[in-house]
PDB file of C-alpha atoms in Angstrom:
ATOM      1  CA  MET K   1      20.935  -3.776 -11.866  1.00  0.00           C
ATOM      2  CA  THR K   2      23.368  -5.695  -9.658  1.00  0.00           C
ATOM      3  CA  VAL K   3      21.929  -7.949  -6.973  1.00  0.00           C
ATOM      4  CA  TYR K   4      23.969  -8.398  -3.787  1.00  0.00           C
ATOM      5  CA  ALA K   5      23.488 -11.203  -1.279  1.00  0.00           C
ATOM      6  CA  LEU K   6      24.979 -12.512   1.961  1.00  0.00           C
ATOM      7  CA  GLU K   7      24.873 -15.873   3.665  1.00  0.00           C
ATOM      8  CA  LYS K   8      25.185 -15.940   7.451  1.00  0.00           C
ATOM      9  CA  ASN K   9      25.671 -18.770   9.945  1.00  0.00           C
ATOM     10  CA  ALA K  10      23.503 -19.305  13.027  1.00  0.00           C
ATOM     11  CA  SER K  11      25.535 -16.785  15.052  1.00  0.00           C
ATOM     12  CA  GLY K  12      25.113 -14.099  12.395  1.00  0.00           C
ATOM     13  CA  ALA K  13      28.625 -14.181  10.972  1.00  0.00           C
ATOM     14  CA  VAL K  14      28.922 -13.796   7.202  1.00  0.00           C
ATOM     15  CA  ILE K  15      30.040 -17.071   5.629  1.00  0.00           C
ATOM     16  CA  GLY K  16      29.286 -16.350   1.988  1.00  0.00           C
ATOM     17  CA  LEU K  17      28.993 -13.447  -0.439  1.00  0.00           C
ATOM     18  CA  ALA K  18      27.574 -13.260  -3.935  1.00  0.00           C
ATOM     19  CA  SER K  19      26.601 -10.715  -6.562  1.00  0.00           C
ATOM     20  CA  TRP K  20      24.883 -11.025  -9.933  1.00  0.00           C
ATOM     21  CA  SER K  21      24.420  -8.571 -12.754  1.00  0.00           C
ATOM     22  CA  ASP K  22      21.052 -10.129 -13.629  1.00  0.00           C
ATOM     23  CA  ASP K  23      18.327  -8.910 -11.277  1.00  0.00           C
ATOM     24  CA  LYS K  24      16.167 -11.884 -12.240  1.00  0.00           C
ATOM     25  CA  THR K  25      18.591 -14.356 -10.651  1.00  0.00           C
ATOM     26  CA  ALA K  26      17.060 -16.378  -7.822  1.00  0.00           C
ATOM     27  CA  LEU K  27      19.098 -16.256  -4.633  1.00  0.00           C
ATOM     28  CA  PRO K  28      20.638 -19.576  -3.600  1.00  0.00           C
ATOM     29  CA  SER K  29      19.289 -21.223  -0.482  1.00  0.00           C
ATOM     30  CA  GLY K  30      20.572 -19.540   2.677  1.00  0.00           C
ATOM     31  CA  PHE K  31      21.380 -16.206   1.018  1.00  0.00           C
ATOM     32  CA  VAL K  32      19.518 -12.967   1.692  1.00  0.00           C
ATOM     33  CA  SER K  33      19.621  -9.850  -0.439  1.00  0.00           C
ATOM     34  CA  CYS K  34      21.459  -6.779   0.840  1.00  0.00           C
ATOM     35  CA  THR K  35      22.476  -3.303  -0.287  1.00  0.00           C
ATOM     36  CA  ALA K  36      25.708  -2.550  -2.113  1.00  0.00           C
ATOM     37  CA  ASP K  37      27.047  -0.857   1.038  1.00  0.00           C
ATOM     38  CA  GLU K  38      26.205  -3.855   3.246  1.00  0.00           C
ATOM     39  CA  TYR K  39      27.857  -6.148   0.683  1.00  0.00           C
ATOM     40  CA  ALA K  40      31.016  -3.997   0.531  1.00  0.00           C
ATOM     41  CA  ALA K  41      31.333  -3.855   4.323  1.00  0.00           C
ATOM     42  CA  ALA K  42      30.785  -7.612   4.682  1.00  0.00           C
ATOM     43  CA  LYS K  43      33.237  -8.356   1.870  1.00  0.00           C
ATOM     44  CA  SER K  44      35.948  -6.247   3.489  1.00  0.00           C
ATOM     45  CA  THR K  45      35.509  -8.043   6.811  1.00  0.00           C
ATOM     46  CA  PHE K  46      35.056 -11.475   5.242  1.00  0.00           C
ATOM     47  CA  MET K  47      38.054 -11.261   2.917  1.00  0.00           C
ATOM     48  CA  ASN K  48      40.394  -9.832   5.518  1.00  0.00           C
ATOM     49  CA  SER K  49      39.601 -12.139   8.408  1.00  0.00           C
ATOM     50  CA  LEU K  50      42.469 -13.638  10.368  1.00  0.00           C
ATOM     51  CA  LYS K  51      41.438 -17.078   9.129  1.00  0.00           C
ATOM     52  CA  ASP K  52      41.690 -15.952   5.498  1.00  0.00           C
ATOM     53  CA  GLN K  53      45.054 -14.327   6.149  1.00  0.00           C
ATOM     54  CA  ALA K  54      46.267 -17.592   7.708  1.00  0.00           C
ATOM     55  CA  ILE K  55      45.035 -19.585   4.713  1.00  0.00           C
ATOM     56  CA  GLY K  56      46.953 -17.248   2.401  1.00  0.00           C
ATOM     57  CA  ALA K  57      50.101 -17.490   4.519  1.00  0.00           C
ATOM     58  CA  LEU K  58      49.788 -21.286   4.535  1.00  0.00           C
ATOM     59  CA  ALA K  59      49.569 -21.347   0.746  1.00  0.00           C
ATOM     60  CA  ALA K  60      52.760 -19.272   0.553  1.00  0.00           C
ATOM     61  CA  ALA K  61      54.498 -21.567   3.060  1.00  0.00           C
ATOM     62  CA  GLN K  62      53.442 -24.648   1.086  1.00  0.00           C
ATOM     63  CA  ALA K  63      54.875 -23.186  -2.106  1.00  0.00           C
ATOM     64  CA  GLU K  64      58.091 -22.344  -0.268  1.00  0.00           C
ATOM     65  CA  ALA K  65      58.223 -25.848   1.214  1.00  0.00           C
ATOM     66  CA  ALA K  66      57.991 -27.431  -2.217  1.00  0.00           C
ATOM     67  CA  LEU K  67      60.930 -25.361  -3.409  1.00  0.00           C
ATOM     68  CA  ILE K  68      62.995 -26.078  -0.284  1.00  0.00           C
ATOM     69  CA  VAL K  69      62.380 -29.835  -0.531  1.00  0.00           C
ATOM     70  CA  ALA K  70      63.157 -29.810  -4.267  1.00  0.00           C
ATOM     71  CA  MET K  71      66.496 -28.218  -3.422  1.00  0.00           C
ATOM     72  CA  GLY K  72      67.276 -30.822  -0.760  1.00  0.00           C
ATOM     73  CA  GLY K  73      66.521 -28.604   2.232  1.00  0.00           C
ATOM     74  CA  ALA K  74      64.155 -28.977   5.167  1.00  0.00           C
ATOM     75  CA  PHE K  75      62.073 -26.738   7.386  1.00  0.00           C
ATOM     76  CA  GLY K  76      63.606 -26.051  10.783  1.00  0.00           C
ATOM     77  CA  PRO K  77      61.716 -26.263  14.098  1.00  0.00           C
ATOM     78  CA  GLN K  78      60.768 -22.553  14.148  1.00  0.00           C
ATOM     79  CA  MET K  79      59.349 -22.766  10.632  1.00  0.00           C
ATOM     80  CA  ARG K  80      57.426 -25.927  11.530  1.00  0.00           C
ATOM     81  CA  ALA K  81      56.010 -24.155  14.599  1.00  0.00           C
ATOM     82  CA  TYR K  82      55.017 -21.188  12.403  1.00  0.00           C
ATOM     83  CA  VAL K  83      53.193 -23.466   9.951  1.00  0.00           C
ATOM     84  CA  SER K  84      51.488 -25.318  12.812  1.00  0.00           C
ATOM     85  CA  ALA K  85      50.300 -22.013  14.286  1.00  0.00           C
ATOM     86  CA  LEU K  86      48.925 -20.966  10.890  1.00  0.00           C
ATOM     87  CA  GLN K  87      47.136 -24.301  10.541  1.00  0.00           C
ATOM     88  CA  GLY K  88      45.463 -23.828  13.917  1.00  0.00           C
ATOM     89  CA  ILE K  89      44.144 -20.415  12.903  1.00  0.00           C
ATOM     90  CA  ALA K  90      43.084 -21.632   9.443  1.00  0.00           C
ATOM     91  CA  ASP K  91      41.209 -24.715  10.679  1.00  0.00           C
ATOM     92  CA  GLY K  92      39.611 -22.901  13.613  1.00  0.00           C
ATOM     93  CA  THR K  93      41.244 -24.835  16.440  1.00  0.00           C
ATOM     94  CA  ASP K  94      43.068 -21.646  17.516  1.00  0.00           C
ATOM     95  CA  THR K  95      40.385 -19.144  18.456  1.00  0.00           C
ATOM     96  CA  ALA K  96      42.550 -17.096  20.839  1.00  0.00           C
ATOM     97  CA  SER K  97      44.992 -15.565  18.329  1.00  0.00           C
ATOM     98  CA  ARG K  98      44.235 -12.049  17.133  1.00  0.00           C
ATOM     99  CA  ALA K  99      47.176 -11.768  14.716  1.00  0.00           C
ATOM    100  CA  LEU K 100      49.239 -14.067  12.542  1.00  0.00           C
ATOM    101  CA  PRO K 101      52.432 -15.462  14.049  1.00  0.00           C
ATOM    102  CA  VAL K 102      55.682 -13.855  12.952  1.00  0.00           C
ATOM    103  CA  LYS K 103      57.371 -15.821  10.180  1.00  0.00           C
ATOM    104  CA  PRO K 104      60.919 -16.934  11.013  1.00  0.00           C
ATOM    105  CA  GLY K 105      63.652 -15.185   9.077  1.00  0.00           C
ATOM    106  CA  SER K 106      64.913 -18.463   7.660  1.00  0.00           C
ATOM    107  CA  VAL K 107      63.152 -21.678   6.704  1.00  0.00           C
ATOM    108  CA  SER K 108      65.939 -23.658   8.318  1.00  0.00           C
ATOM    109  CA  ALA K 109      65.443 -21.871  11.651  1.00  0.00           C
TER     110      ALA K 109
END
């Protein structure tokens, strides 16, 4: 039987998810057991948060930056502003944004 568990912070937001196929597994400190439905709902919210989307977009931008630099190019001011906006969302300093910034059409922009 699969065991599902959640970890929440002091404000009740899910900060960790786990599942085990062994029902004899002891839950790690801070985790509480939950139903499969609760786990699925929390996972959907947790994995699709704006912060997680920003982290993914940053990873893509970093990969693109490496290629651009290797080819002798540079990021333009709009692309640098885009990356800075993503960093703010990813590190939590931007708490006002409700969507990711629009990526410039060109890295040199």
